[in-house]
PDB file of C-alpha atoms in Angstrom:
ATOM      1  CA  UNK L 266      -0.022  -0.355  -0.470  1.00  0.00           C
ATOM      2  CA  UNK L 267       1.149   3.464  -0.810  1.00  0.00           C
ATOM      3  CA  UNK L 268       1.658   5.796   2.018  1.00  0.00           C
ATOM      4  CA  UNK L 269      -0.222   8.508   0.089  1.00  0.00           C
ATOM      5  CA  UNK L 270      -2.376  10.386   2.295  1.00  0.00           C
ATOM      6  CA  UNK L 271      -6.392   9.405   1.609  1.00  0.00           C
ATOM      7  CA  UNK L 272      -8.545  12.371   0.468  1.00  0.00           C
ATOM      8  CA  UNK L 273     -11.167  13.154   2.324  1.00  0.00           C
ATOM      9  CA  UNK L 274     -14.631  10.855   2.075  1.00  0.00           C
ATOM     10  CA  UNK L 275     -17.472  13.078   0.910  1.00  0.00           C
ATOM     11  CA  UNK L 276     -20.497  11.159   2.759  1.00  0.00           C
ATOM     12  CA  UNK L 277     -23.123  13.787   1.092  1.00  0.00           C
ATOM     13  CA  UNK L 278     -22.120  12.914  -2.601  1.00  0.00           C
ATOM     14  CA  UNK L 279     -22.856   9.137  -3.766  1.00  0.00           C
ATOM     15  CA  UNK L 280     -19.966   7.192  -4.862  1.00  0.00           C
ATOM     16  CA  UNK L 281     -19.999   4.597  -7.441  1.00  0.00           C
ATOM     17  CA  UNK L 282     -18.024   2.090  -5.184  1.00  0.00           C
ATOM     18  CA  UNK L 283     -20.477   2.417  -2.139  1.00  0.00           C
ATOM     19  CA  UNK L 284     -23.274   2.476  -4.751  1.00  0.00           C
ATOM     20  CA  UNK L 285     -22.212  -1.015  -5.935  1.00  0.00           C
ATOM     21  CA  UNK L 286     -21.300  -2.316  -2.518  1.00  0.00           C
ATOM     22  CA  UNK L 287     -25.252  -1.293  -1.717  1.00  0.00           C
ATOM     23  CA  UNK L 288     -26.936  -2.935  -4.342  1.00  0.00           C
ATOM     24  CA  UNK L 289     -24.624  -6.179  -3.619  1.00  0.00           C
ATOM     25  CA  UNK L 290     -26.290  -6.129  -0.114  1.00  0.00           C
ATOM     26  CA  UNK L 291     -23.190  -4.684   1.793  1.00  0.00           C
ATOM     27  CA  UNK L 292     -23.318  -2.049   4.405  1.00  0.00           C
ATOM     28  CA  UNK L 293     -20.090  -0.086   3.984  1.00  0.00           C
ATOM     29  CA  UNK L 294     -22.098   3.151   2.204  1.00  0.00           C
ATOM     30  CA  UNK L 295     -23.860   5.927   3.570  1.00  0.00           C
ATOM     31  CA  UNK L 296     -27.779   7.861   2.622  1.00  0.00           C
ATOM     32  CA  UNK L 297     -26.554   9.579   0.065  1.00  0.00           C
ATOM     33  CA  UNK L 298     -25.355   6.406  -1.658  1.00  0.00           C
ATOM     34  CA  UNK L 299     -28.724   4.608  -0.906  1.00  0.00           C
ATOM     35  CA  UNK L 300     -30.571   7.388  -2.166  1.00  0.00           C
ATOM     36  CA  UNK L 301     -28.790   7.524  -5.392  1.00  0.00           C
ATOM     37  CA  UNK L 302     -29.091   3.531  -5.659  1.00  0.00           C
ATOM     38  CA  UNK L 303     -32.916   3.355  -4.840  1.00  0.00           C
ATOM     39  CA  UNK L 304     -33.162   5.998  -7.421  1.00  0.00           C
ATOM     40  CA  UNK L 305     -30.996   4.277 -10.046  1.00  0.00           C
ATOM     41  CA  UNK L 306     -32.612   0.645  -9.290  1.00  0.00           C
ATOM     42  CA  UNK L 307     -36.416   2.875  -9.650  1.00  0.00           C
ATOM     43  CA  UNK L 308     -35.153   4.027 -13.064  1.00  0.00           C
ATOM     44  CA  UNK L 309     -33.630   0.437 -14.115  1.00  0.00           C
ATOM     45  CA  UNK L 310     -34.609  -2.262 -12.060  1.00  0.00           C
ATOM     46  CA  UNK L 311     -31.631  -4.740 -13.671  1.00  0.00           C
ATOM     47  CA  UNK L 312     -28.923  -3.049 -11.764  1.00  0.00           C
ATOM     48  CA  UNK L 313     -29.353  -5.024  -8.901  1.00  0.00           C
ATOM     49  CA  UNK L 314     -28.823  -8.071 -11.466  1.00  0.00           C
ATOM     50  CA  UNK L 315     -26.371  -6.751 -13.181  1.00  0.00           C
ATOM     51  CA  UNK L 316     -24.041  -6.174 -10.312  1.00  0.00           C
ATOM     52  CA  UNK L 317     -24.673  -9.447  -9.067  1.00  0.00           C
ATOM     53  CA  UNK L 318     -23.619 -11.131 -12.798  1.00  0.00           C
ATOM     54  CA  UNK L 319     -20.940  -9.219 -12.809  1.00  0.00           C
ATOM     55  CA  UNK L 320     -19.457 -10.230  -9.749  1.00  0.00           C
ATOM     56  CA  UNK L 321     -20.291 -14.234 -10.194  1.00  0.00           C
ATOM     57  CA  UNK L 322     -18.452 -13.401 -13.581  1.00  0.00           C
ATOM     58  CA  UNK L 323     -15.244 -12.625 -11.804  1.00  0.00           C
ATOM     59  CA  UNK L 324     -15.485 -16.057  -9.368  1.00  0.00           C
ATOM     60  CA  UNK L 325     -15.960 -17.703 -12.697  1.00  0.00           C
ATOM     61  CA  UNK L 326     -13.220 -16.001 -14.850  1.00  0.00           C
ATOM     62  CA  UNK L 327     -10.404 -16.563 -11.778  1.00  0.00           C
ATOM     63  CA  UNK L 328     -11.370 -19.860 -10.992  1.00  0.00           C
ATOM     64  CA  UNK L 329     -10.625 -20.958 -14.585  1.00  0.00           C
ATOM     65  CA  UNK L 330      -7.441 -18.912 -14.769  1.00  0.00           C
ATOM     66  CA  UNK L 331      -6.026 -20.451 -11.445  1.00  0.00           C
ATOM     67  CA  UNK L 332      -7.616 -23.970 -12.291  1.00  0.00           C
ATOM     68  CA  UNK L 333      -7.172 -24.232 -15.596  1.00  0.00           C
ATOM     69  CA  UNK L 334      -4.466 -21.948 -17.226  1.00  0.00           C
ATOM     70  CA  UNK L 335      -1.992 -21.936 -14.360  1.00  0.00           C
ATOM     71  CA  UNK L 336      -2.322 -18.405 -13.770  1.00  0.00           C
ATOM     72  CA  UNK L 337      -1.054 -17.388 -10.398  1.00  0.00           C
ATOM     73  CA  UNK L 338      -0.790 -13.725 -10.582  1.00  0.00           C
ATOM     74  CA  UNK L 339      -3.321 -11.031 -10.883  1.00  0.00           C
ATOM     75  CA  UNK L 340      -3.698  -7.451 -11.462  1.00  0.00           C
ATOM     76  CA  UNK L 341      -7.352  -5.906 -10.490  1.00  0.00           C
ATOM     77  CA  UNK L 342      -7.428  -2.260 -11.433  1.00  0.00           C
ATOM     78  CA  UNK L 343     -10.671  -0.467 -10.113  1.00  0.00           C
ATOM     79  CA  UNK L 344     -11.156  -3.110  -6.995  1.00  0.00           C
ATOM     80  CA  UNK L 345     -14.074  -1.291  -5.367  1.00  0.00           C
ATOM     81  CA  UNK L 346     -15.264  -2.349  -1.704  1.00  0.00           C
ATOM     82  CA  UNK L 347     -14.504  -5.527  -0.298  1.00  0.00           C
ATOM     83  CA  UNK L 348     -17.526  -8.440  -0.613  1.00  0.00           C
ATOM     84  CA  UNK L 349     -18.013 -11.808  -1.268  1.00  0.00           C
ATOM     85  CA  UNK L 350     -15.502 -14.101  -3.030  1.00  0.00           C
ATOM     86  CA  UNK L 351     -12.966 -10.956  -3.857  1.00  0.00           C
ATOM     87  CA  UNK L 352     -10.090 -11.961  -6.403  1.00  0.00           C
ATOM     88  CA  UNK L 353      -7.519 -13.067  -4.170  1.00  0.00           C
ATOM     89  CA  UNK L 354      -9.682 -15.285  -2.447  1.00  0.00           C
ATOM     90  CA  UNK L 355     -11.192 -17.125  -5.141  1.00  0.00           C
ATOM     91  CA  UNK L 356      -7.338 -17.708  -6.278  1.00  0.00           C
ATOM     92  CA  UNK L 357      -6.060 -19.015  -3.242  1.00  0.00           C
ATOM     93  CA  UNK L 358      -8.530 -21.179  -3.257  1.00  0.00           C
ATOM     94  CA  UNK L 359      -7.780 -23.302  -5.987  1.00  0.00           C
ATOM     95  CA  UNK L 360      -3.808 -22.145  -6.000  1.00  0.00           C
ATOM     96  CA  UNK L 361      -2.781 -20.404  -2.530  1.00  0.00           C
ATOM     97  CA  UNK L 362       0.611 -19.321  -3.663  1.00  0.00           C
ATOM     98  CA  UNK L 363      -0.976 -16.790  -5.900  1.00  0.00           C
ATOM     99  CA  UNK L 364      -0.336 -13.215  -5.630  1.00  0.00           C
ATOM    100  CA  UNK L 365      -3.137 -10.268  -6.434  1.00  0.00           C
ATOM    101  CA  UNK L 366      -2.327  -6.689  -6.714  1.00  0.00           C
ATOM    102  CA  UNK L 367      -5.479  -4.496  -6.018  1.00  0.00           C
ATOM    103  CA  UNK L 368      -5.758  -1.181  -7.159  1.00  0.00           C
ATOM    104  CA  UNK L 369      -7.988   1.937  -6.672  1.00  0.00           C
ATOM    105  CA  UNK L 370      -8.148   5.615  -5.525  1.00  0.00           C
ATOM    106  CA  UNK L 371     -11.566   5.494  -3.839  1.00  0.00           C
ATOM    107  CA  UNK L 372     -10.714   7.207  -0.691  1.00  0.00           C
ATOM    108  CA  UNK L 373     -13.303   4.671   1.086  1.00  0.00           C
ATOM    109  CA  UNK L 374     -11.608   1.896  -0.587  1.00  0.00           C
ATOM    110  CA  UNK L 375      -8.152   2.765   0.757  1.00  0.00           C
ATOM    111  CA  UNK L 376      -9.341   3.303   4.420  1.00  0.00           C
ATOM    112  CA  UNK L 377      -9.892  -0.263   4.546  1.00  0.00           C
ATOM    113  CA  UNK L 378      -7.525  -1.806   2.008  1.00  0.00           C
ATOM    114  CA  UNK L 379      -6.425  -4.202   4.932  1.00  0.00           C
ATOM    115  CA  UNK L 380      -9.589  -6.309   4.381  1.00  0.00           C
ATOM    116  CA  UNK L 381      -8.037  -7.253   1.588  1.00  0.00           C
ATOM    117  CA  UNK L 382      -4.803  -7.874   2.362  1.00  0.00           C
ATOM    118  CA  UNK L 383      -5.344 -11.380   3.844  1.00  0.00           C
ATOM    119  CA  UNK L 384      -3.311 -13.338   1.937  1.00  0.00           C
ATOM    120  CA  UNK L 385      -2.226 -16.996   2.645  1.00  0.00           C
ATOM    121  CA  UNK L 386       1.006 -17.537   3.810  1.00  0.00           C
ATOM    122  CA  UNK L 387       1.853 -18.973   0.502  1.00  0.00           C
ATOM    123  CA  UNK L 388       0.826 -15.841  -1.517  1.00  0.00           C
ATOM    124  CA  UNK L 389       0.747 -12.398  -1.344  1.00  0.00           C
ATOM    125  CA  UNK L 390      -1.954  -9.049  -1.615  1.00  0.00           C
ATOM    126  CA  UNK L 391      -1.088  -5.956  -1.796  1.00  0.00           C
ATOM    127  CA  UNK L 392      -2.856  -2.477  -2.704  1.00  0.00           C
ATOM    128  CA  UNK L 393      -2.154   0.350  -4.808  1.00  0.00           C
ATOM    129  CA  UNK L 394      -3.731   4.008  -4.195  1.00  0.00           C
ATOM    130  CA  UNK L 395      -3.579   4.478  -8.187  1.00  0.00           C
ATOM    131  CA  UNK L 396      -5.639   5.528 -10.864  1.00  0.00           C
ATOM    132  CA  UNK L 397      -6.840   3.611 -13.603  1.00  0.00           C
ATOM    133  CA  UNK L 398      -5.952   6.732 -15.699  1.00  0.00           C
ATOM    134  CA  UNK L 399      -2.549   6.368 -15.230  1.00  0.00           C
ATOM    135  CA  UNK L 400      -1.141   2.713 -16.454  1.00  0.00           C
ATOM    136  CA  UNK L 401       2.398   3.561 -15.675  1.00  0.00           C
ATOM    137  CA  UNK L 402       2.415   4.216 -12.034  1.00  0.00           C
ATOM    138  CA  UNK L 403      -0.147   1.103 -11.700  1.00  0.00           C
ATOM    139  CA  UNK L 404       2.555  -1.082 -13.151  1.00  0.00           C
ATOM    140  CA  UNK L 405       5.521   0.676 -11.655  1.00  0.00           C
ATOM    141  CA  UNK L 406       4.321   0.049  -8.230  1.00  0.00           C
ATOM    142  CA  UNK L 407       2.842  -3.089  -9.215  1.00  0.00           C
ATOM    143  CA  UNK L 408       6.176  -4.708  -9.829  1.00  0.00           C
ATOM    144  CA  UNK L 409       7.354  -4.479  -5.749  1.00  0.00           C
ATOM    145  CA  UNK L 410       4.722  -7.328  -5.537  1.00  0.00           C
ATOM    146  CA  UNK L 411       4.151  -8.963  -9.117  1.00  0.00           C
ATOM    147  CA  UNK L 412       6.495 -10.752 -11.703  1.00  0.00           C
ATOM    148  CA  UNK L 413       6.000  -8.761 -15.055  1.00  0.00           C
ATOM    149  CA  UNK L 414       8.483 -11.666 -16.616  1.00  0.00           C
ATOM    150  CA  UNK L 415       5.539 -14.469 -16.123  1.00  0.00           C
ATOM    151  CA  UNK L 416       2.129 -14.053 -17.181  1.00  0.00           C
ATOM    152  CA  UNK L 417      -0.577 -12.202 -15.031  1.00  0.00           C
ATOM    153  CA  UNK L 418      -4.477 -11.881 -15.235  1.00  0.00           C
ATOM    154  CA  UNK L 419      -5.044  -8.143 -15.846  1.00  0.00           C
ATOM    155  CA  UNK L 420      -8.510  -7.562 -14.410  1.00  0.00           C
ATOM    156  CA  UNK L 421     -10.927  -4.662 -16.051  1.00  0.00           C
ATOM    157  CA  UNK L 422     -14.100  -5.615 -14.307  1.00  0.00           C
ATOM    158  CA  UNK L 423     -16.559  -2.177 -14.555  1.00  0.00           C
ATOM    159  CA  UNK L 424     -13.234   0.022 -14.781  1.00  0.00           C
ATOM    160  CA  UNK L 425     -12.701   1.316 -18.453  1.00  0.00           C
ATOM    161  CA  UNK L 426     -16.752   2.638 -18.816  1.00  0.00           C
ATOM    162  CA  UNK L 427     -15.646   5.325 -16.075  1.00  0.00           C
ATOM    163  CA  UNK L 428     -12.930   6.562 -18.717  1.00  0.00           C
ATOM    164  CA  UNK L 429     -14.951   8.795 -20.470  1.00  0.00           C
ATOM    165  CA  UNK L 430     -12.873   9.128 -24.000  1.00  0.00           C
ATOM    166  CA  UNK L 431     -13.084   5.660 -26.081  1.00  0.00           C
ATOM    167  CA  UNK L 432      -9.585   5.986 -27.539  1.00  0.00           C
ATOM    168  CA  UNK L 433      -8.440   6.595 -24.249  1.00  0.00           C
ATOM    169  CA  UNK L 434      -9.357   3.754 -22.384  1.00  0.00           C
ATOM    170  CA  UNK L 435      -8.360   1.847 -25.561  1.00  0.00           C
ATOM    171  CA  UNK L 436      -4.862   3.069 -24.651  1.00  0.00           C
ATOM    172  CA  UNK L 437      -5.294   2.110 -21.437  1.00  0.00           C
ATOM    173  CA  UNK L 438      -5.874  -1.606 -22.061  1.00  0.00           C
ATOM    174  CA  UNK L 439      -3.426  -1.515 -25.276  1.00  0.00           C
ATOM    175  CA  UNK L 440      -0.612  -0.062 -22.354  1.00  0.00           C
ATOM    176  CA  UNK L 441      -1.237  -2.814 -19.492  1.00  0.00           C
ATOM    177  CA  UNK L 442      -0.886  -5.624 -22.013  1.00  0.00           C
ATOM    178  CA  UNK L 443       1.617  -4.702 -23.812  1.00  0.00           C
ATOM    179  CA  UNK L 444       3.682  -4.714 -20.374  1.00  0.00           C
ATOM    180  CA  UNK L 445       2.742  -8.576 -19.762  1.00  0.00           C
ATOM    181  CA  UNK L 446       4.644 -11.328 -21.263  1.00  0.00           C
ATOM    182  CA  UNK L 447       2.583 -13.772 -23.742  1.00  0.00           C
ATOM    183  CA  UNK L 448       0.425 -15.803 -21.862  1.00  0.00           C
ATOM    184  CA  UNK L 449      -0.641 -13.320 -19.523  1.00  0.00           C
ATOM    185  CA  UNK L 450      -4.986 -11.907 -19.841  1.00  0.00           C
ATOM    186  CA  UNK L 451      -6.835  -9.387 -19.756  1.00  0.00           C
ATOM    187  CA  UNK L 452     -10.359 -10.144 -18.599  1.00  0.00           C
ATOM    188  CA  UNK L 453     -13.088  -7.711 -19.083  1.00  0.00           C
ATOM    189  CA  UNK L 454     -16.826  -6.047 -18.022  1.00  0.00           C
ATOM    190  CA  UNK L 455     -18.536  -3.487 -19.623  1.00  0.00           C
ATOM    191  CA  UNK L 456     -21.663  -1.671 -19.951  1.00  0.00           C
ATOM    192  CA  UNK L 457     -23.779  -1.661 -22.915  1.00  0.00           C
ATOM    193  CA  UNK L 458     -25.810   0.235 -25.540  1.00  0.00           C
ATOM    194  CA  UNK L 459     -26.760  -2.579 -27.320  1.00  0.00           C
ATOM    195  CA  UNK L 460     -30.270  -2.969 -28.057  1.00  0.00           C
ATOM    196  CA  UNK L 461     -30.199  -7.024 -28.207  1.00  0.00           C
ATOM    197  CA  UNK L 462     -29.145  -7.309 -24.664  1.00  0.00           C
ATOM    198  CA  UNK L 463     -31.435  -4.171 -22.989  1.00  0.00           C
ATOM    199  CA  UNK L 464     -29.020  -1.333 -23.363  1.00  0.00           C
ATOM    200  CA  UNK L 465     -30.940   1.254 -23.906  1.00  0.00           C
ATOM    201  CA  UNK L 466     -33.100   0.360 -20.536  1.00  0.00           C
ATOM    202  CA  UNK L 467     -30.084   1.743 -18.577  1.00  0.00           C
ATOM    203  CA  UNK L 468     -29.771   4.950 -20.469  1.00  0.00           C
ATOM    204  CA  UNK L 469     -32.007   7.126 -18.587  1.00  0.00           C
ATOM    205  CA  UNK L 470     -30.471   6.069 -15.471  1.00  0.00           C
ATOM    206  CA  UNK L 471     -26.668   6.707 -16.516  1.00  0.00           C
ATOM    207  CA  UNK L 472     -27.929  10.381 -16.816  1.00  0.00           C
ATOM    208  CA  UNK L 473     -29.477  10.635 -13.356  1.00  0.00           C
ATOM    209  CA  UNK L 474     -25.959   8.783 -12.555  1.00  0.00           C
ATOM    210  CA  UNK L 475     -23.837  11.449 -14.257  1.00  0.00           C
ATOM    211  CA  UNK L 476     -25.919  14.713 -12.741  1.00  0.00           C
ATOM    212  CA  UNK L 477     -25.759  13.489  -9.107  1.00  0.00           C
ATOM    213  CA  UNK L 478     -23.264  11.545  -8.347  1.00  0.00           C
ATOM    214  CA  UNK L 479     -19.593  10.230  -9.453  1.00  0.00           C
ATOM    215  CA  UNK L 480     -17.735   9.584 -11.176  1.00  0.00           C
ATOM    216  CA  UNK L 481     -19.463   9.683 -14.728  1.00  0.00           C
ATOM    217  CA  UNK L 482     -20.361   6.523 -16.188  1.00  0.00           C
ATOM    218  CA  UNK L 483     -20.534   5.833 -20.013  1.00  0.00           C
ATOM    219  CA  UNK L 484     -21.143   2.890 -21.766  1.00  0.00           C
ATOM    220  CA  UNK L 485     -20.524   1.615 -25.104  1.00  0.00           C
ATOM    221  CA  UNK L 486     -21.494  -0.822 -28.247  1.00  0.00           C
ATOM    222  CA  UNK L 487     -20.227  -3.930 -28.415  1.00  0.00           C
ATOM    223  CA  UNK L 488     -18.510  -3.238 -31.098  1.00  0.00           C
ATOM    224  CA  UNK L 489     -16.569  -0.621 -29.338  1.00  0.00           C
ATOM    225  CA  UNK L 490     -15.873  -3.186 -26.495  1.00  0.00           C
ATOM    226  CA  UNK L 491     -14.016  -5.410 -28.710  1.00  0.00           C
ATOM    227  CA  UNK L 492     -11.562  -2.982 -29.651  1.00  0.00           C
ATOM    228  CA  UNK L 493     -10.157  -3.427 -26.107  1.00  0.00           C
ATOM    229  CA  UNK L 494      -9.160  -6.781 -26.469  1.00  0.00           C
ATOM    230  CA  UNK L 495      -7.535  -6.153 -30.113  1.00  0.00           C
ATOM    231  CA  UNK L 496      -4.800  -8.707 -30.650  1.00  0.00           C
ATOM    232  CA  UNK L 497      -5.350 -10.788 -28.005  1.00  0.00           C
ATOM    233  CA  UNK L 498      -7.238 -14.524 -28.957  1.00  0.00           C
ATOM    234  CA  UNK L 499     -11.144 -14.330 -26.835  1.00  0.00           C
ATOM    235  CA  UNK L 500     -11.731 -17.630 -24.932  1.00  0.00           C
ATOM    236  CA  UNK L 501     -14.985 -19.357 -25.819  1.00  0.00           C
ATOM    237  CA  UNK L 502     -17.611 -17.903 -25.639  1.00  0.00           C
ATOM    238  CA  UNK L 503     -16.228 -14.812 -26.733  1.00  0.00           C
ATOM    239  CA  UNK L 504     -17.447 -11.629 -25.986  1.00  0.00           C
ATOM    240  CA  UNK L 505     -21.126 -12.498 -24.356  1.00  0.00           C
ATOM    241  CA  UNK L 506     -23.338 -10.810 -21.409  1.00  0.00           C
ATOM    242  CA  UNK L 507     -21.338 -11.109 -18.275  1.00  0.00           C
ATOM    243  CA  UNK L 508     -24.312 -13.310 -16.746  1.00  0.00           C
ATOM    244  CA  UNK L 509     -23.396 -16.358 -19.572  1.00  0.00           C
ATOM    245  CA  UNK L 510     -20.043 -16.487 -19.567  1.00  0.00           C
ATOM    246  CA  UNK L 511     -19.136 -20.164 -18.899  1.00  0.00           C
ATOM    247  CA  UNK L 512     -22.435 -19.763 -16.990  1.00  0.00           C
ATOM    248  CA  UNK L 513     -23.628 -23.408 -15.483  1.00  0.00           C
ATOM    249  CA  UNK L 514     -26.112 -24.941 -18.357  1.00  0.00           C
ATOM    250  CA  UNK L 515     -29.296 -23.656 -18.028  1.00  0.00           C
ATOM    251  CA  UNK L 516     -32.339 -25.803 -19.669  1.00  0.00           C
ATOM    252  CA  UNK L 517     -33.971 -24.218 -22.640  1.00  0.00           C
ATOM    253  CA  UNK L 518     -31.315 -21.524 -22.696  1.00  0.00           C
ATOM    254  CA  UNK L 519     -29.944 -22.218 -25.711  1.00  0.00           C
ATOM    255  CA  UNK L 520     -32.478 -19.640 -27.436  1.00  0.00           C
ATOM    256  CA  UNK L 521     -32.187 -16.644 -25.482  1.00  0.00           C
ATOM    257  CA  UNK L 522     -31.909 -13.818 -27.620  1.00  0.00           C
ATOM    258  CA  UNK L 523     -28.161 -11.811 -26.960  1.00  0.00           C
ATOM    259  CA  UNK L 524     -26.849 -15.230 -25.545  1.00  0.00           C
ATOM    260  CA  UNK L 525     -24.006 -15.172 -28.523  1.00  0.00           C
ATOM    261  CA  UNK L 526     -21.178 -13.570 -28.864  1.00  0.00           C
ATOM    262  CA  UNK L 527     -21.432 -10.255 -30.847  1.00  0.00           C
ATOM    263  CA  UNK L 528     -20.377 -10.345 -34.760  1.00  0.00           C
ATOM    264  CA  UNK L 529     -16.397 -10.397 -34.840  1.00  0.00           C
ATOM    265  CA  UNK L 530     -16.104 -11.661 -31.126  1.00  0.00           C
ATOM    266  CA  UNK L 531     -15.960 -15.543 -31.272  1.00  0.00           C
ATOM    267  CA  UNK L 532     -13.481 -16.838 -29.661  1.00  0.00           C
ATOM    268  CA  UNK L 533     -10.100 -17.227 -31.691  1.00  0.00           C
ATOM    269  CA  UNK L 534      -9.832 -20.738 -33.045  1.00  0.00           C
ATOM    270  CA  UNK L 535      -7.408 -22.460 -30.863  1.00  0.00           C
ATOM    271  CA  UNK L 536      -6.967 -19.992 -28.428  1.00  0.00           C
ATOM    272  CA  UNK L 537      -9.159 -22.979 -26.083  1.00  0.00           C
ATOM    273  CA  UNK L 538      -6.275 -25.270 -26.339  1.00  0.00           C
ATOM    274  CA  UNK L 539      -3.657 -22.751 -25.791  1.00  0.00           C
ATOM    275  CA  UNK L 540      -5.259 -21.560 -22.576  1.00  0.00           C
ATOM    276  CA  UNK L 541      -5.502 -24.972 -21.685  1.00  0.00           C
ATOM    277  CA  UNK L 542      -1.486 -26.061 -21.823  1.00  0.00           C
ATOM    278  CA  UNK L 543      -0.724 -23.198 -19.688  1.00  0.00           C
ATOM    279  CA  UNK L 544      -1.578 -25.907 -16.755  1.00  0.00           C
ATOM    280  CA  UNK L 545       0.446 -28.257 -18.657  1.00  0.00           C
ATOM    281  CA  UNK L 546       3.582 -26.192 -18.238  1.00  0.00           C
ATOM    282  CA  UNK L 547       3.051 -25.121 -14.704  1.00  0.00           C
ATOM    283  CA  UNK L 548       1.854 -22.373 -12.516  1.00  0.00           C
ATOM    284  CA  UNK L 549       3.168 -19.216 -13.425  1.00  0.00           C
ATOM    285  CA  UNK L 550       6.078 -17.785 -10.845  1.00  0.00           C
ATOM    286  CA  UNK L 551       4.650 -16.464  -7.515  1.00  0.00           C
ATOM    287  CA  UNK L 552       8.112 -14.963  -7.037  1.00  0.00           C
ATOM    288  CA  UNK L 553       7.837 -12.577  -8.527  1.00  0.00           C
ATOM    289  CA  UNK L 554     -15.091   0.664  -8.023  1.00  0.00           C
ATOM    290  CA  UNK L 555     -14.185   0.699   1.475  1.00  0.00           C
ATOM    291  CA  UNK L 556     -16.114  -0.248   4.149  1.00  0.00           C
ATOM    292  CA  UNK L 557     -16.919   2.550   6.600  1.00  0.00           C
ATOM    293  CA  UNK L 558     -17.059   1.885  10.090  1.00  0.00           C
ATOM    294  CA  UNK L 559     -20.694   3.548  11.320  1.00  0.00           C
ATOM    295  CA  UNK L 560     -21.556   4.349   7.776  1.00  0.00           C
ATOM    296  CA  UNK L 561     -24.583   2.863   8.377  1.00  0.00           C
ATOM    297  CA  UNK L 562     -26.223  -0.062   7.602  1.00  0.00           C
ATOM    298  CA  UNK L 563     -27.938  -1.118   4.423  1.00  0.00           C
ATOM    299  CA  UNK L 564     -30.152  -4.204   4.153  1.00  0.00           C
ATOM    300  CA  UNK L 565     -29.802  -6.197   1.165  1.00  0.00           C
ATOM    301  CA  UNK L 566     -30.880  -4.801  -2.133  1.00  0.00           C
ATOM    302  CA  UNK L 567     -33.835  -6.919  -2.768  1.00  0.00           C
ATOM    303  CA  UNK L 568     -33.409  -9.049   0.580  1.00  0.00           C
ATOM    304  CA  UNK L 569     -30.599 -10.890  -1.116  1.00  0.00           C
ATOM    305  CA  UNK L 570     -26.913 -11.301  -0.663  1.00  0.00           C
ATOM    306  CA  UNK L 571     -24.777 -11.362  -3.561  1.00  0.00           C
ATOM    307  CA  UNK L 572     -24.094 -15.162  -5.084  1.00  0.00           C
ATOM    308  CA  UNK L 573     -27.787 -15.874  -3.838  1.00  0.00           C
ATOM    309  CA  UNK L 574     -30.876 -16.210  -5.960  1.00  0.00           C
ATOM    310  CA  UNK L 575     -30.986 -15.961  -9.788  1.00  0.00           C
ATOM    311  CA  UNK L 576     -29.596 -13.812 -12.610  1.00  0.00           C
ATOM    312  CA  UNK L 577     -31.529 -12.777 -15.460  1.00  0.00           C
ATOM    313  CA  UNK L 578     -29.639 -14.916 -18.336  1.00  0.00           C
ATOM    314  CA  UNK L 579     -28.903 -11.709 -20.119  1.00  0.00           C
ATOM    315  CA  UNK L 580     -27.748  -8.660 -18.512  1.00  0.00           C
ATOM    316  CA  UNK L 581     -26.491  -5.144 -20.331  1.00  0.00           C
ATOM    317  CA  UNK L 582     -23.180  -5.658 -19.349  1.00  0.00           C
ATOM    318  CA  UNK L 583     -20.508  -7.576 -21.348  1.00  0.00           C
ATOM    319  CA  UNK L 584     -18.006 -10.075 -20.325  1.00  0.00           C
ATOM    320  CA  UNK L 585     -14.765 -11.511 -21.917  1.00  0.00           C
ATOM    321  CA  UNK L 586     -11.386 -13.470 -21.038  1.00  0.00           C
ATOM    322  CA  UNK L 587      -8.768 -13.251 -23.553  1.00  0.00           C
ATOM    323  CA  UNK L 588      -5.042 -14.239 -23.862  1.00  0.00           C
ATOM    324  CA  UNK L 589      -2.494 -12.527 -24.798  1.00  0.00           C
ATOM    325  CA  UNK L 590      -0.539 -14.973 -27.760  1.00  0.00           C
TER     326      UNK L 590
END
């Protein structure tokens, strides 16, 4: 963790990390967060399903990368508040020696970063107070924990949507992946405007958010999101709703609209075999949007904490995992 002084938390302005925590059934949020969260939910009732689907996608992706692809290092940018199944917890269940660097610049997350720093004795976790807009600083600081000579999974879950300039967002993804070696992975989720995923249903809620909360957010088309993965080999099933990425089979789900990969985003031929071969070469070397006490309790939205209950087969949020050849 850096020793940079954390900025003050403003409890009167809703912030994405705390509102997301509220939607996931957490208690680390303020009244302003709950008010904004409730209003967004009244405009876009599916937002809680999106939050839960995104978290479950993280669990499935990290489990695959550790158990099947042999990845032992993770750079998780835009960590958010500690919740159920943080990246290091999922990774270290399969591979206790896994190393995870969390990155966020939200002051409340920084306050409670210690909740994330609970690695197994064999592995290691670290927290960086840094901004996703500055990948060079992130990479420089992460080298203290991660060995960039060995494969790294770069986690960008729901973070590039806070980089409003698409060209800048693409450049951030390129810089991060340029710094990691062949056999590394990019794990991505991003809200979409695509009609077939119901993207129009969240447009009004996003406008409200940008006028009343922070940081501002943008959704993008599947084609725009696909460009973040340029030069990488998409794993099956490609760029799909995050709720559908390697989800357990659901009877009759095959014909659900929006469950297919967008055109041009299908998994690269042979990429799955390549990904699986990571495990045969052995694990990578392990050498190398917070919790506010007294912030006020919030009951789980809808009465169900994350990880419990159903989510729809399709949410307006894409997810993908891609391998650097």
